[in-house]
mmCIF file of C-alpha atoms and ligand atoms in Angstrom:
data_model
loop_
_atom_site.group_PDB
_atom_site.id
_atom_site.type_symbol
_atom_site.label_atom_id
_atom_site.label_comp_id
_atom_site.label_asym_id
_atom_site.label_seq_id
_atom_site.Cartn_x
_atom_site.Cartn_y
_atom_site.Cartn_z
ATOM 1 C CA MET K 17 94.985 108.708 167.075
ATOM 2 C CA SER K 18 96.949 109.096 163.921
ATOM 3 C CA ASP K 19 95.634 107.581 160.777
ATOM 4 C CA ILE K 20 96.815 104.161 159.652
ATOM 5 C CA PRO K 21 97.349 105.009 155.959
ATOM 6 C CA LEU K 22 94.589 103.085 154.186
ATOM 7 C CA ARG K 23 94.454 103.593 150.440
ATOM 8 C CA LYS K 24 90.985 102.271 149.616
ATOM 9 C CA ILE K 25 88.610 99.358 150.080
ATOM 10 C CA ASP K 26 90.305 96.561 148.133
ATOM 11 C CA HIS K 27 87.366 94.155 148.141
ATOM 12 C CA VAL K 28 84.405 92.904 150.141
ATOM 13 C CA ARG K 29 84.368 89.198 150.922
ATOM 14 C CA PHE K 30 80.998 87.478 151.353
ATOM 15 C CA PHE K 31 80.746 84.066 152.993
ATOM 16 C CA VAL K 32 77.809 82.283 151.364
ATOM 17 C CA GLY K 33 76.187 78.868 151.160
ATOM 18 C CA ASN K 34 76.584 78.460 147.413
ATOM 19 C CA ALA K 35 79.188 80.757 145.874
ATOM 20 C CA ARG K 36 78.569 79.419 142.379
ATOM 21 C CA GLN K 37 74.908 80.443 142.481
ATOM 22 C CA SER K 38 75.614 83.736 144.261
ATOM 23 C CA ALA K 39 78.083 84.573 141.483
ATOM 24 C CA PHE K 40 75.299 83.917 138.987
ATOM 25 C CA PHE K 41 73.040 86.361 140.911
ATOM 26 C CA TYR K 42 75.586 89.183 141.201
ATOM 27 C CA ARG K 43 76.541 88.668 137.576
ATOM 28 C CA ASN K 44 73.101 88.539 136.013
ATOM 29 C CA ALA K 45 71.178 90.825 138.382
ATOM 30 C CA PHE K 46 73.878 93.350 139.406
ATOM 31 C CA GLY K 47 75.977 93.232 136.233
ATOM 32 C CA PHE K 48 79.299 92.077 137.702
ATOM 33 C CA ASP K 49 81.888 90.233 135.631
ATOM 34 C CA VAL K 50 83.107 86.992 137.150
ATOM 35 C CA VAL K 51 86.869 87.328 136.651
ATOM 36 C CA ALA K 52 88.639 84.762 138.831
ATOM 37 C CA TYR K 53 88.008 81.488 140.588
ATOM 38 C CA ALA K 54 89.594 79.364 143.301
ATOM 39 C CA GLY K 55 88.517 75.845 144.163
ATOM 40 C CA LEU K 56 89.272 72.191 143.608
ATOM 41 C CA GLU K 57 90.327 72.868 139.987
ATOM 42 C CA THR K 58 92.965 75.358 141.187
ATOM 43 C CA LYS K 59 94.166 73.019 143.961
ATOM 44 C CA VAL K 60 92.279 74.862 146.726
ATOM 45 C CA ARG K 61 90.748 72.004 148.725
ATOM 46 C CA HIS K 62 88.741 73.675 151.496
ATOM 47 C CA GLU K 63 86.695 76.391 149.764
ATOM 48 C CA ALA K 64 85.437 77.782 146.476
ATOM 49 C CA GLY K 65 85.892 81.461 145.684
ATOM 50 C CA TYR K 66 84.631 83.682 142.876
ATOM 51 C CA VAL K 67 85.980 87.167 142.233
ATOM 52 C CA LEU K 68 83.510 89.624 140.686
ATOM 53 C CA LYS K 69 84.295 93.065 139.337
ATOM 54 C CA GLN K 70 82.386 96.074 138.078
ATOM 55 C CA GLY K 71 84.033 99.503 137.812
ATOM 56 C CA GLU K 72 86.300 99.775 140.856
ATOM 57 C CA ILE K 73 84.175 97.372 142.911
ATOM 58 C CA THR K 74 85.508 93.926 143.768
ATOM 59 C CA PHE K 75 83.379 91.321 145.521
ATOM 60 C CA VAL K 76 84.680 87.903 146.530
ATOM 61 C CA LEU K 77 82.170 85.118 147.176
ATOM 62 C CA THR K 78 83.422 82.225 149.281
ATOM 63 C CA SER K 79 81.780 78.918 150.191
ATOM 64 C CA PRO K 80 83.222 76.140 152.349
ATOM 65 C CA LEU K 81 83.616 72.745 150.671
ATOM 66 C CA SER K 82 83.155 70.784 153.886
ATOM 67 C CA GLU K 83 82.257 71.060 157.538
ATOM 68 C CA GLN K 84 85.998 71.084 158.342
ATOM 69 C CA HIS K 85 86.314 74.591 156.933
ATOM 70 C CA PRO K 86 87.201 76.784 159.947
ATOM 71 C CA GLU K 87 84.377 79.221 159.085
ATOM 72 C CA SER K 88 81.669 76.715 158.149
ATOM 73 C CA LYS K 89 79.593 77.434 161.300
ATOM 74 C CA ARG K 90 79.199 80.999 160.070
ATOM 75 C CA LEU K 91 76.522 79.838 157.645
ATOM 76 C CA ILE K 92 74.350 78.486 160.462
ATOM 77 C CA THR K 93 74.883 81.536 162.676
ATOM 78 C CA HIS K 94 74.680 84.286 160.075
ATOM 79 C CA GLY K 95 73.428 82.868 156.799
ATOM 80 C CA ASP K 96 75.001 84.548 153.776
ATOM 81 C CA GLY K 97 76.712 87.811 154.626
ATOM 82 C CA VAL K 98 79.791 89.975 154.599
ATOM 83 C CA MET K 99 82.749 88.318 156.282
ATOM 84 C CA ASP K 100 85.540 90.779 155.568
ATOM 85 C CA ILE K 101 86.093 94.310 154.293
ATOM 86 C CA ALA K 102 89.633 94.257 152.903
ATOM 87 C CA LEU K 103 91.642 97.474 152.997
ATOM 88 C CA ASP K 104 94.478 98.273 150.611
ATOM 89 C CA VAL K 105 97.598 99.481 152.447
ATOM 90 C CA ALA K 106 101.200 100.191 151.440
ATOM 91 C CA ASP K 107 102.573 98.348 154.473
ATOM 92 C CA VAL K 108 100.625 95.299 155.675
ATOM 93 C CA ARG K 109 103.017 94.423 158.516
ATOM 94 C CA GLY K 110 103.120 98.003 159.760
ATOM 95 C CA ALA K 111 99.327 98.493 159.617
ATOM 96 C CA PHE K 112 98.675 95.179 161.375
ATOM 97 C CA ALA K 113 101.316 95.733 164.077
ATOM 98 C CA GLU K 114 100.035 99.243 164.796
ATOM 99 C CA ALA K 115 96.364 98.151 164.857
ATOM 100 C CA VAL K 116 97.159 95.301 167.264
ATOM 101 C CA ARG K 117 99.307 97.596 169.425
ATOM 102 C CA ARG K 118 96.271 99.899 169.678
ATOM 103 C CA GLY K 119 94.100 97.013 170.856
ATOM 104 C CA ALA K 120 92.695 95.294 167.747
ATOM 105 C CA LYS K 121 92.150 91.559 168.057
ATOM 106 C CA PRO K 122 94.440 89.774 165.560
ATOM 107 C CA LEU K 123 92.804 87.053 163.433
ATOM 108 C CA ARG K 124 95.557 86.283 160.937
ATOM 109 C CA GLU K 125 99.213 87.255 161.277
ATOM 110 C CA PRO K 126 100.866 88.962 158.287
ATOM 111 C CA GLU K 127 101.590 86.513 155.493
ATOM 112 C CA ALA K 128 103.403 86.983 152.201
ATOM 113 C CA LEU K 129 101.828 84.520 149.764
ATOM 114 C CA GLU K 130 103.829 83.822 146.659
ATOM 115 C CA ASP K 131 103.150 82.240 143.301
ATOM 116 C CA GLU K 132 104.480 82.680 139.755
ATOM 117 C CA HIS K 133 102.684 86.090 139.555
ATOM 118 C CA GLY K 134 104.478 87.643 142.511
ATOM 119 C CA VAL K 135 103.936 88.355 146.187
ATOM 120 C CA PHE K 136 100.571 89.052 147.817
ATOM 121 C CA GLU K 137 100.508 90.226 151.430
ATOM 122 C CA ALA K 138 97.608 90.016 153.878
ATOM 123 C CA ALA K 139 96.884 90.230 157.624
ATOM 124 C CA THR K 140 93.506 90.314 159.390
ATOM 125 C CA ILE K 141 92.004 91.949 162.472
ATOM 126 C CA LEU K 142 88.529 91.463 163.959
ATOM 127 C CA ALA K 143 85.975 94.320 163.807
ATOM 128 C CA TYR K 144 82.285 94.280 164.915
ATOM 129 C CA GLY K 145 80.704 90.865 165.444
ATOM 130 C CA ASP K 146 82.387 88.281 163.219
ATOM 131 C CA THR K 147 83.237 90.911 160.613
ATOM 132 C CA SER K 148 86.918 91.468 159.961
ATOM 133 C CA HIS K 149 89.287 93.820 158.159
ATOM 134 C CA THR K 150 92.114 92.361 156.132
ATOM 135 C CA PHE K 151 95.035 94.627 155.283
ATOM 136 C CA ILE K 152 96.075 93.784 151.726
ATOM 137 C CA ASN K 153 98.978 94.742 149.540
ATOM 138 C CA ARG K 154 99.120 93.600 145.931
ATOM 139 C CA ASP K 155 101.740 96.098 144.645
ATOM 140 C CA ARG K 156 104.100 93.241 143.813
ATOM 141 C CA TYR K 157 101.363 90.880 142.565
ATOM 142 C CA ARG K 158 100.293 90.577 138.926
ATOM 143 C CA GLY K 159 97.947 87.566 139.067
ATOM 144 C CA ALA K 160 94.154 87.427 138.606
ATOM 145 C CA PHE K 161 93.350 88.198 142.263
ATOM 146 C CA ALA K 162 95.481 86.378 144.828
ATOM 147 C CA PRO K 163 97.495 83.156 144.964
ATOM 148 C CA GLY K 164 95.148 80.181 144.501
ATOM 149 C CA TYR K 165 92.878 82.125 142.109
ATOM 150 C CA LYS K 166 92.948 81.610 138.348
ATOM 151 C CA PRO K 167 91.384 83.897 135.747
ATOM 152 C CA ILE K 168 87.937 82.624 134.813
ATOM 153 C CA ASP K 169 87.758 80.786 131.563
ATOM 154 C CA PRO K 170 84.514 82.202 130.111
ATOM 155 C CA GLU K 171 83.931 78.940 128.223
ATOM 156 C CA ARG K 172 83.805 77.138 131.535
ATOM 157 C CA TYR K 173 81.727 79.748 133.289
ATOM 158 C CA GLN K 174 79.262 81.241 130.846
ATOM 159 C CA ASP K 175 79.602 81.884 127.171
ATOM 160 C CA LYS K 176 79.033 85.630 127.180
ATOM 161 C CA THR K 177 80.264 88.537 129.281
ATOM 162 C CA ALA K 178 77.942 90.147 131.834
ATOM 163 C CA LYS K 179 76.003 93.298 130.973
ATOM 164 C CA PRO K 180 77.323 95.961 133.367
ATOM 165 C CA VAL K 181 74.639 98.214 134.901
ATOM 166 C CA GLY K 182 76.954 101.168 135.567
ATOM 167 C CA LEU K 183 77.960 100.525 139.185
ATOM 168 C CA ALA K 184 81.317 102.263 139.634
ATOM 169 C CA ALA K 185 82.622 102.207 143.214
ATOM 170 C CA ILE K 186 81.744 101.605 146.859
ATOM 171 C CA ASP K 187 80.424 104.764 148.546
ATOM 172 C CA HIS K 188 79.986 103.442 152.090
ATOM 173 C CA ILE K 189 79.466 100.206 154.033
ATOM 174 C CA VAL K 190 77.107 100.236 157.012
ATOM 175 C CA GLY K 191 77.425 98.083 160.127
ATOM 176 C CA ASN K 192 74.621 97.263 162.576
ATOM 177 C CA VAL K 193 75.664 96.796 166.200
ATOM 178 C CA GLU K 194 73.742 96.102 169.427
ATOM 179 C CA GLU K 195 71.895 98.765 171.401
ATOM 180 C CA GLY K 196 74.370 100.867 173.370
ATOM 181 C CA LYS K 197 77.367 99.695 171.320
ATOM 182 C CA MET K 198 77.475 102.321 168.562
ATOM 183 C CA ASN K 199 79.811 104.662 170.443
ATOM 184 C CA GLU K 200 82.136 101.791 171.345
ATOM 185 C CA TRP K 201 82.576 100.976 167.650
ATOM 186 C CA VAL K 202 82.951 104.620 166.658
ATOM 187 C CA GLU K 203 85.742 104.794 169.258
ATOM 188 C CA TRP K 204 87.218 101.531 167.959
ATOM 189 C CA TYR K 205 87.531 102.953 164.430
ATOM 190 C CA SER K 206 88.979 106.148 165.854
ATOM 191 C CA LYS K 207 91.463 104.422 168.142
ATOM 192 C CA ILE K 208 92.489 101.482 165.936
ATOM 193 C CA LEU K 209 92.368 102.936 162.418
ATOM 194 C CA GLY K 210 92.501 106.686 163.146
ATOM 195 C CA PHE K 211 89.084 107.362 161.594
ATOM 196 C CA SER K 212 87.193 110.532 162.463
ATOM 197 C CA GLN K 213 83.475 111.057 162.972
ATOM 198 C CA LEU K 214 81.834 112.708 159.994
ATOM 199 C CA VAL K 215 78.206 113.004 161.071
ATOM 200 C CA SER K 216 75.733 111.624 163.563
ATOM 201 C CA PHE K 217 72.005 110.987 163.499
ATOM 202 C CA ASP K 218 69.977 110.424 166.625
ATOM 203 C CA ASP K 219 66.590 108.859 167.148
ATOM 204 C CA LYS K 220 64.903 112.219 166.458
ATOM 205 C CA ASP K 221 66.342 112.132 162.926
ATOM 206 C CA ILE K 222 65.686 108.451 162.351
ATOM 207 C CA SER K 223 62.387 107.522 163.832
ATOM 208 C CA THR K 224 58.904 106.760 162.644
ATOM 209 C CA GLU K 225 55.755 106.251 164.636
ATOM 210 C CA TYR K 226 56.996 102.758 165.495
ATOM 211 C CA SER K 227 60.736 102.349 165.433
ATOM 212 C CA ALA K 228 63.970 104.265 165.816
ATOM 213 C CA LEU K 229 67.682 103.947 165.339
ATOM 214 C CA MET K 230 70.829 105.952 165.845
ATOM 215 C CA SER K 231 73.752 106.239 163.483
ATOM 216 C CA LYS K 232 77.236 107.736 163.366
ATOM 217 C CA VAL K 233 79.458 107.848 160.306
ATOM 218 C CA VAL K 234 83.227 107.379 160.586
ATOM 219 C CA GLN K 235 85.700 107.922 157.778
ATOM 220 C CA ASN K 236 89.415 107.591 157.137
ATOM 221 C CA GLY K 237 91.745 110.570 156.698
ATOM 222 C CA THR K 238 91.186 110.898 152.949
ATOM 223 C CA GLY K 239 87.393 110.518 153.287
ATOM 224 C CA ARG K 240 87.553 107.706 150.774
ATOM 225 C CA ILE K 241 86.429 105.008 153.195
ATOM 226 C CA LYS K 242 83.143 105.649 155.026
ATOM 227 C CA PHE K 243 81.573 103.316 157.566
ATOM 228 C CA PRO K 244 78.258 104.369 159.142
ATOM 229 C CA ILE K 245 77.469 102.427 162.347
ATOM 230 C CA ASN K 246 73.840 101.927 163.424
ATOM 231 C CA GLU K 247 72.310 100.825 166.693
ATOM 232 C CA PRO K 248 68.636 100.316 167.542
ATOM 233 C CA ALA K 249 66.907 102.895 169.743
ATOM 234 C CA LYS K 250 63.965 102.396 172.116
ATOM 235 C CA ALA K 251 60.599 102.716 170.401
ATOM 236 C CA LYS K 252 57.061 101.313 170.381
ATOM 237 C CA ARG K 253 57.991 98.408 168.138
ATOM 238 C CA ARG K 254 61.091 96.570 166.993
ATOM 239 C CA SER K 255 63.342 98.497 164.665
ATOM 240 C CA GLN K 256 64.856 97.099 161.500
ATOM 241 C CA ILE K 257 68.190 96.978 163.382
ATOM 242 C CA ASP K 258 66.702 94.637 166.014
ATOM 243 C CA GLU K 259 65.333 92.488 163.221
ATOM 244 C CA TYR K 260 68.770 92.400 161.575
ATOM 245 C CA LEU K 261 70.578 91.517 164.821
ATOM 246 C CA GLN K 262 68.141 88.683 165.484
ATOM 247 C CA TYR K 263 68.381 87.137 162.023
ATOM 248 C CA TYR K 264 72.088 87.752 161.450
ATOM 249 C CA GLY K 265 72.814 86.395 164.919
ATOM 250 C CA GLY K 266 74.703 89.497 166.036
ATOM 251 C CA PRO K 267 76.381 92.593 164.606
ATOM 252 C CA GLY K 268 77.335 92.681 160.953
ATOM 253 C CA VAL K 269 77.200 94.529 157.662
ATOM 254 C CA GLN K 270 73.717 95.875 156.960
ATOM 255 C CA HIS K 271 74.174 97.456 153.551
ATOM 256 C CA ILE K 272 76.728 98.347 150.922
ATOM 257 C CA ALA K 273 76.162 101.557 148.969
ATOM 258 C CA LEU K 274 77.351 101.451 145.374
ATOM 259 C CA ILE K 275 77.945 104.603 143.347
ATOM 260 C CA THR K 276 76.664 105.099 139.833
ATOM 261 C CA GLY K 277 77.108 108.064 137.497
ATOM 262 C CA ASP K 278 73.572 107.603 136.133
ATOM 263 C CA ILE K 279 71.132 106.186 138.655
ATOM 264 C CA VAL K 280 68.167 106.200 136.253
ATOM 265 C CA LYS K 281 70.032 104.022 133.788
ATOM 266 C CA THR K 282 71.459 101.762 136.505
ATOM 267 C CA VAL K 283 68.153 101.195 138.297
ATOM 268 C CA ARG K 284 66.292 100.654 135.043
ATOM 269 C CA ALA K 285 68.834 97.971 134.098
ATOM 270 C CA MET K 286 68.744 96.352 137.549
ATOM 271 C CA ARG K 287 64.926 96.326 137.578
ATOM 272 C CA ALA K 288 65.003 94.724 134.121
ATOM 273 C CA ASN K 289 67.290 92.083 135.678
ATOM 274 C CA ASP K 290 64.628 91.446 138.377
ATOM 275 C CA VAL K 291 66.361 93.129 141.330
ATOM 276 C CA SER K 292 63.682 94.006 143.939
ATOM 277 C CA PHE K 293 63.824 97.530 145.371
ATOM 278 C CA LEU K 294 61.902 99.122 148.225
ATOM 279 C CA ARG K 295 59.014 101.352 147.163
ATOM 280 C CA VAL K 296 57.863 104.555 148.821
ATOM 281 C CA PRO K 297 54.282 105.825 148.384
ATOM 282 C CA LYS K 298 53.491 108.037 145.364
ATOM 283 C CA SER K 299 52.846 110.926 147.791
ATOM 284 C CA TYR K 300 56.625 111.085 148.355
ATOM 285 C CA TYR K 301 56.978 112.491 144.828
ATOM 286 C CA ASP K 302 54.155 115.042 145.237
ATOM 287 C CA ALA K 303 56.175 116.762 147.952
ATOM 288 C CA LEU K 304 59.578 116.269 146.311
ATOM 289 C CA THR K 305 60.004 119.495 144.331
ATOM 290 C CA ASP K 306 59.087 121.591 147.394
ATOM 291 C CA ARG K 307 61.717 119.755 149.403
ATOM 292 C CA VAL K 308 64.647 119.519 146.983
ATOM 293 C CA GLY K 309 63.981 122.212 144.376
ATOM 294 C CA THR K 310 64.980 121.824 140.745
ATOM 295 C CA ILE K 311 66.895 118.719 139.737
ATOM 296 C CA LYS K 312 68.233 117.508 136.401
ATOM 297 C CA GLU K 313 66.359 114.225 136.421
ATOM 298 C CA ASP K 314 62.815 113.706 135.208
ATOM 299 C CA LEU K 315 60.536 113.452 138.236
ATOM 300 C CA ALA K 316 58.088 111.066 136.563
ATOM 301 C CA GLU K 317 60.946 108.725 135.753
ATOM 302 C CA LEU K 318 62.273 108.832 139.323
ATOM 303 C CA ALA K 319 58.760 108.086 140.603
ATOM 304 C CA ASP K 320 58.388 105.246 138.135
ATOM 305 C CA LEU K 321 61.664 103.662 139.270
ATOM 306 C CA GLY K 322 61.225 104.517 142.991
ATOM 307 C CA ILE K 323 64.412 106.604 143.242
ATOM 308 C CA LEU K 324 64.661 108.948 146.267
ATOM 309 C CA VAL K 325 66.241 112.422 146.334
ATOM 310 C CA ASP K 326 67.724 114.575 149.096
ATOM 311 C CA ARG K 327 69.453 117.940 149.113
ATOM 312 C CA ASP K 328 71.916 119.752 151.379
ATOM 313 C CA ASP K 329 74.048 122.938 151.063
ATOM 314 C CA GLU K 330 76.484 121.267 148.683
ATOM 315 C CA GLY K 331 74.058 119.809 146.185
ATOM 316 C CA TYR K 332 71.764 116.816 145.990
ATOM 317 C CA MET K 333 71.942 113.054 145.889
ATOM 318 C CA LEU K 334 69.736 110.275 144.532
ATOM 319 C CA GLN K 335 69.414 106.872 146.185
ATOM 320 C CA ILE K 336 67.422 103.646 146.248
ATOM 321 C CA PHE K 337 67.574 100.501 148.376
ATOM 322 C CA THR K 338 67.151 96.883 147.375
ATOM 323 C CA LYS K 339 65.182 94.453 149.464
ATOM 324 C CA PRO K 340 67.369 91.980 151.411
ATOM 325 C CA VAL K 341 69.278 89.797 148.939
ATOM 326 C CA ALA K 342 68.998 86.527 150.874
ATOM 327 C CA ASP K 343 66.209 84.762 152.790
ATOM 328 C CA ARG K 344 67.161 86.302 156.107
ATOM 329 C CA PRO K 345 66.168 89.987 156.409
ATOM 330 C CA THR K 346 69.814 91.036 156.721
ATOM 331 C CA LEU K 347 72.120 92.321 153.956
ATOM 332 C CA PHE K 348 70.825 94.706 151.286
ATOM 333 C CA PHE K 349 72.315 97.186 148.815
ATOM 334 C CA GLU K 350 71.957 100.888 148.132
ATOM 335 C CA VAL K 351 72.494 102.455 144.715
ATOM 336 C CA ILE K 352 73.539 106.091 145.013
ATOM 337 C CA GLN K 353 74.350 108.967 142.691
ATOM 338 C CA ARG K 354 75.911 112.118 144.110
ATOM 339 C CA ARG K 355 75.349 115.509 142.529
ATOM 340 C CA GLY K 356 77.453 117.555 144.922
ATOM 341 C CA SER K 357 75.918 116.325 148.164
ATOM 342 C CA LYS K 358 78.115 114.193 150.420
ATOM 343 C CA SER K 359 75.161 113.325 152.670
ATOM 344 C CA PHE K 360 73.439 110.038 153.442
ATOM 345 C CA GLY K 361 69.887 111.050 152.593
ATOM 346 C CA LYS K 362 68.598 112.219 155.979
ATOM 347 C CA GLY K 363 65.498 113.720 154.312
ATOM 348 C CA ASN K 364 64.560 110.246 153.070
ATOM 349 C CA PHE K 365 64.958 108.385 156.344
ATOM 350 C CA LYS K 366 61.317 108.595 157.360
ATOM 351 C CA ALA K 367 59.830 107.500 154.019
ATOM 352 C CA LEU K 368 62.430 104.801 153.772
ATOM 353 C CA PHE K 369 61.992 103.373 157.244
ATOM 354 C CA GLU K 370 58.232 103.320 156.806
ATOM 355 C CA ALA K 371 58.813 101.310 153.627
ATOM 356 C CA ILE K 372 61.035 98.900 155.584
ATOM 357 C CA GLU K 373 58.396 98.644 158.331
ATOM 358 C CA ARG K 374 55.778 97.613 155.771
ATOM 359 C CA GLU K 375 58.132 94.772 154.795
ATOM 360 C CA GLN K 376 58.789 93.939 158.467
ATOM 361 C CA ALA K 377 55.024 93.790 159.089
ATOM 362 C CA ILE K 378 54.694 91.231 156.272
ATOM 363 C CA ARG K 379 57.515 89.202 157.869
ATOM 364 C CA GLY K 380 55.874 89.504 161.312
ATOM 365 C CA THR K 381 58.997 91.073 162.797
ATOM 366 C CA LEU K 382 57.804 94.628 163.568
HETATM 367 FE FE1 FE2 H 11 73.538 104.053 153.010
#
């Protein structure tokens, strides 16, 4: 299928129980600036929304203001999580019409919202589970974010700007789907959005003594938008994907990988802000040089911070994963720095999944 011309990920919208407090978390722990707000004070009656930015990353945090909100049940089913991955397109009507013609389920017909700052266009289709994609165009819009949103008055939010930690852009966003459904969703992205498959990992790549999963990565024509899709595979015990599906109440976004140009600096700052990361055993670092060869970073520092490294023919990459950011063992984040490698850290899968299993064992969900 031909590509629907998607320019980039415009923003990720999270539906959460308390957007005001989530904004505080992403601001003070992850270093985002809170730049716009929608809610009762801006004449939005049904929900509160906070827009957070760091580098090219935009997160929107939304909470319902009453049970009448059409999405309020989401909080019971899923807890806090990603509701929508919005995609910037030149032609919202065209992208939506073509996606629906190819079989996408429409959620919101194209709308041109207007205020004194211009015209903002949006239309939404359903993806895996209750996760959606909104096609957005803001070429003719000059406001803070979208109609209904006002720039944040720092005096009314907090009296100093956030300390950025160096997060620059979204590298990839991973979805978890049910066993046997991965290929269906890979085909969906291919058929509906014209994505192609970049790489696939089977249960031989991603298994430990106890659990296994399979993963395929799809990307758009420019390679700018990458969505790995995971499904659980049969194993002795329950995989982290099964645990996710149980606690999220179905398929959804598992993790968002955020790029930094200096992972040591970023992770040091995030740790200082009390972000909890997964730890691998010290033995991981004893074997590291043999596995990845010479790298620019100081090994002792990587070990101290718990940063993982992997290499392929094109170079190497450094990565680390947070623990889940809410009570349910669902959404977490990855911080990633690429030094040539375009890979996803296959060489780290085993150490990483064993680290996750230790956490699962503590939760009694392995
Ligand atoms: Fe990842």
